[in-house]
Coordinates of C-alpha atoms in Angstrom, one line a residue:
Chain B
A613 CA 123.7 83.9 151.9
Q614 CA 120.7 84.7 148.8
S615 CA 119.1 87.5 149.4
V616 CA 116.3 89.6 147.4
A617 CA 115.2 93.3 146.6
Q618 CA 112.2 94.8 144.9
P619 CA 113.2 97.9 145.0
E620 CA 109.3 99.8 143.8
D621 CA 106.9 99.0 146.6
Q622 CA 103.7 100.2 144.3
V623 CA 104.5 100.5 140.8
N624 CA 100.9 102.4 139.3
V625 CA 99.9 101.6 135.7
A626 CA 97.6 102.4 133.1
E627 CA 95.9 100.0 131.6
G628 CA 96.9 98.8 128.2
N629 CA 100.6 100.1 128.9
P630 CA 103.4 98.1 129.3
L631 CA 104.2 96.7 133.1
T632 CA 107.7 96.1 134.2
V633 CA 108.1 95.3 138.3
K634 CA 111.9 95.4 139.0
C635 CA 114.2 92.6 141.2
T636 CA 117.7 92.2 141.7
Y637 CA 119.3 88.8 143.9
S638 CA 122.2 88.4 145.3
V639 CA 123.8 84.5 146.0
S640 CA 126.6 82.2 146.0
G641 CA 126.3 79.7 143.1
N642 CA 123.5 79.8 140.4
P643 CA 120.4 81.4 141.6
Y644 CA 116.6 79.6 140.5
L645 CA 114.1 82.2 140.2
F646 CA 110.5 83.0 140.8
W647 CA 107.8 85.7 140.6
Y648 CA 104.8 84.6 142.5
V649 CA 101.5 86.9 143.1
Q650 CA 99.5 87.0 145.5
Y651 CA 95.8 88.1 146.3
P652 CA 93.8 89.4 149.0
N653 CA 93.6 86.9 152.3
R654 CA 95.2 84.3 149.8
G655 CA 98.6 81.8 149.2
L656 CA 100.1 82.9 146.4
Q657 CA 100.2 81.6 142.4
F658 CA 103.1 81.0 140.8
L659 CA 103.5 82.9 137.5
L660 CA 107.0 81.8 135.8
K661 CA 110.2 80.9 136.5
Y662 CA 114.1 80.4 135.5
I663 CA 116.0 77.1 136.4
T664 CA 118.3 76.9 133.4
G665 CA 118.6 77.9 129.7
D666 CA 116.8 80.9 127.3
N667 CA 117.0 84.1 130.0
L668 CA 113.5 84.7 128.8
V669 CA 110.9 82.8 130.7
K670 CA 107.3 83.6 129.6
G671 CA 104.9 82.6 131.7
S672 CA 101.3 82.6 132.9
Y673 CA 98.6 85.6 132.7
G674 CA 100.8 87.0 129.6
F675 CA 103.9 87.5 132.0
E676 CA 107.7 87.0 131.2
A677 CA 110.9 88.1 132.1
E678 CA 114.2 88.3 131.6
F679 CA 117.5 86.3 133.6
N680 CA 119.9 89.1 133.5
K681 CA 123.3 87.8 134.7
S682 CA 125.7 90.7 134.6
Q683 CA 122.3 93.0 136.5
T684 CA 121.7 89.6 138.7
S685 CA 118.4 91.0 137.9
F686 CA 114.8 89.1 137.0
H687 CA 112.7 91.7 135.9
L688 CA 108.7 91.0 135.5
K689 CA 107.4 92.1 132.3
K690 CA 104.0 92.3 130.5
P691 CA 103.0 93.7 127.0
S692 CA 99.2 95.0 127.7
A693 CA 98.2 95.7 131.8
L694 CA 94.8 94.9 132.9
V695 CA 93.2 95.8 136.0
S696 CA 92.7 92.6 136.6
D697 CA 96.5 91.9 137.1
S698 CA 96.9 94.0 140.2
A699 CA 98.4 91.7 143.1
L700 CA 101.0 91.6 145.0
Y701 CA 103.8 90.3 143.6
F702 CA 106.6 88.1 144.8
C703 CA 110.3 87.8 143.2
A704 CA 112.3 84.9 144.8
V705 CA 115.3 83.0 145.2
R706 CA 117.3 79.8 146.2
V707 CA 120.3 77.9 145.0
N708 CA 120.7 75.0 143.4
T709 CA 122.3 73.1 145.8
G710 CA 121.8 73.1 150.1
R711 CA 118.8 74.5 151.4
R712 CA 116.0 75.0 149.0
A713 CA 114.3 77.0 150.9
L714 CA 113.1 80.2 148.9
T715 CA 113.8 83.7 149.9
F716 CA 111.7 86.3 148.8
G717 CA 111.4 89.9 148.1
S718 CA 109.8 92.4 150.5
G719 CA 106.7 92.7 147.2
T720 CA 105.8 94.8 145.2
R721 CA 102.0 96.0 145.0
L722 CA 100.7 96.9 141.4
Q723 CA 98.2 98.6 140.6
V724 CA 96.6 98.7 136.9
Q725 CA 93.9 102.0 136.8
P726 CA 90.8 101.3 134.4
Chain S
G360 CA 99.0 71.9 138.7
A361 CA 99.8 70.2 142.6
V362 CA 97.2 71.9 144.6
V363 CA 98.3 71.8 148.4
S364 CA 94.9 73.5 151.0
Q365 CA 95.2 74.7 154.6
H366 CA 92.4 73.8 157.5
P367 CA 91.4 76.4 159.1
S368 CA 91.4 79.4 156.5
R369 CA 90.7 81.4 159.9
V370 CA 90.6 81.2 163.2
I371 CA 90.7 83.4 166.4
C372 CA 92.0 82.2 169.6
K373 CA 92.0 83.1 173.5
S374 CA 95.3 84.3 174.1
G375 CA 97.0 81.7 176.1
T376 CA 95.3 78.8 173.9
S377 CA 96.8 77.0 171.1
V378 CA 96.0 76.9 167.5
K379 CA 96.8 74.1 164.8
I380 CA 96.8 74.9 161.5
E381 CA 96.8 72.2 159.1
C382 CA 99.1 71.4 155.3
R383 CA 97.6 69.0 153.0
S384 CA 99.4 67.5 149.5
L385 CA 96.2 67.1 147.8
D386 CA 97.0 65.3 145.0
F387 CA 100.6 64.5 145.3
Q388 CA 103.1 63.6 148.3
A389 CA 105.5 66.5 149.3
T390 CA 108.7 65.2 151.1
T391 CA 109.4 68.8 151.4
M392 CA 106.8 70.6 153.7
F393 CA 108.0 75.6 154.3
W394 CA 106.0 77.4 157.0
Y395 CA 105.9 80.8 156.2
R396 CA 104.5 84.0 158.6
Q397 CA 103.3 86.7 156.3
F398 CA 102.9 90.2 158.7
P399 CA 100.4 92.6 157.2
K400 CA 101.7 94.4 154.0
K401 CA 105.1 92.1 154.4
S402 CA 107.2 90.1 152.3
L403 CA 107.0 85.9 154.0
M404 CA 109.6 84.7 156.0
L405 CA 110.6 81.2 156.2
M406 CA 109.8 79.8 159.4
A407 CA 111.0 76.0 159.1
T408 CA 111.1 73.7 156.9
S409 CA 109.3 70.3 157.7
N410 CA 110.6 66.6 156.1
E411 CA 108.7 64.0 156.7
G412 CA 109.8 61.9 158.6
S413 CA 112.4 63.7 161.3
K414 CA 112.6 66.4 163.0
A415 CA 111.8 69.9 162.1
T416 CA 114.8 72.8 161.1
Y417 CA 113.7 75.9 161.8
E418 CA 115.0 78.9 161.3
Q419 CA 116.7 81.7 163.6
G420 CA 114.7 83.6 165.5
V421 CA 112.6 81.1 165.5
E422 CA 110.7 79.3 168.7
K423 CA 110.6 75.5 168.1
D424 CA 108.8 75.2 171.3
K425 CA 106.0 77.7 170.4
F426 CA 106.0 76.8 166.9
L427 CA 105.7 72.7 166.6
I428 CA 105.2 71.2 163.5
N429 CA 104.9 67.2 162.6
H430 CA 105.2 65.9 159.4
A431 CA 103.8 62.6 159.8
S432 CA 103.0 62.0 156.3
L433 CA 104.3 61.9 153.1
T434 CA 100.9 64.8 152.5
L435 CA 99.6 66.3 156.2
S436 CA 102.2 68.8 158.0
T437 CA 101.1 70.5 160.9
L438 CA 102.0 74.0 162.9
T439 CA 100.9 74.3 166.3
V440 CA 100.8 77.7 167.7
T441 CA 101.3 76.7 171.9
S442 CA 99.9 79.4 174.0
A443 CA 99.3 81.8 171.7
H444 CA 99.6 85.5 172.7
P445 CA 98.2 88.4 170.0
E446 CA 101.5 89.0 169.2
D447 CA 101.0 85.8 166.8
S448 CA 98.6 87.1 165.2
S449 CA 99.6 87.0 161.4
F450 CA 98.9 85.3 158.0
Y451 CA 100.7 81.9 158.2
I452 CA 101.2 79.8 155.1
C453 CA 102.6 76.3 154.0
S454 CA 104.4 75.4 151.2
A455 CA 105.3 71.4 149.3
R456 CA 107.7 70.2 147.0
D457 CA 106.6 67.1 145.9
G458 CA 110.4 66.2 145.3
L459 CA 113.7 66.8 146.6
E460 CA 114.7 67.8 142.5
S461 CA 112.0 69.9 142.4
H462 CA 112.1 73.1 141.8
E463 CA 108.9 74.4 142.5
Q464 CA 106.5 74.7 145.7
F465 CA 102.8 74.7 145.0
F466 CA 101.2 77.2 147.8
G467 CA 98.3 76.9 150.3
P468 CA 95.7 79.4 150.9
G469 CA 96.7 80.7 153.9
T470 CA 95.7 80.3 157.4
R471 CA 94.3 84.0 158.8
L472 CA 95.2 83.3 163.1
T473 CA 93.9 86.0 165.8
V474 CA 94.4 86.5 168.8
L475 CA 92.3 88.6 171.4

């Protein structure tokens, strides 16, 4: 079975400050990890993914994430937050064999204050 | 990137009626489509995996006779909520993959279903 944990329901950060949204995962096998963002009443937009290779992955809108195998984590980061980054963020995982559907974390709401 | 559309974006229906939601891949062929359900302030829960030309694979606890899925072509999958009840009210999101080896899923904008 595969699972994803996002321990924070909400993260508050001031505009211009760095932000981190946490994600840990559990899978049997090699993980494929993803971050998506969702704006109100909208579908999910892809931010970035880790498949293999460099542990630091850079994605859309200045976001990046670091794959840490020993800690089974894939935290989302951005050096300088914008008010427009305020949204719901989902971490997702799947393994590279068998069922290819994504398992999502519970989501973290990011609130960036001006 | 690839585009997935859903129609309608919002639907309100009476209890007991059936509602069909369409999911289309606009600029690629989707061998596999996924249907998710999202409750307010909750994560996405996978309902079923839809493969073109074959029967959908439903997740445990999802009634396949209630949530009918048809994937008749490589660009279209439909979800029909039969005999809808107020507890079926939710945000339904589809996603599509453009190949067996593709790592990425492209998500539709979602359909808000309200059953009165």
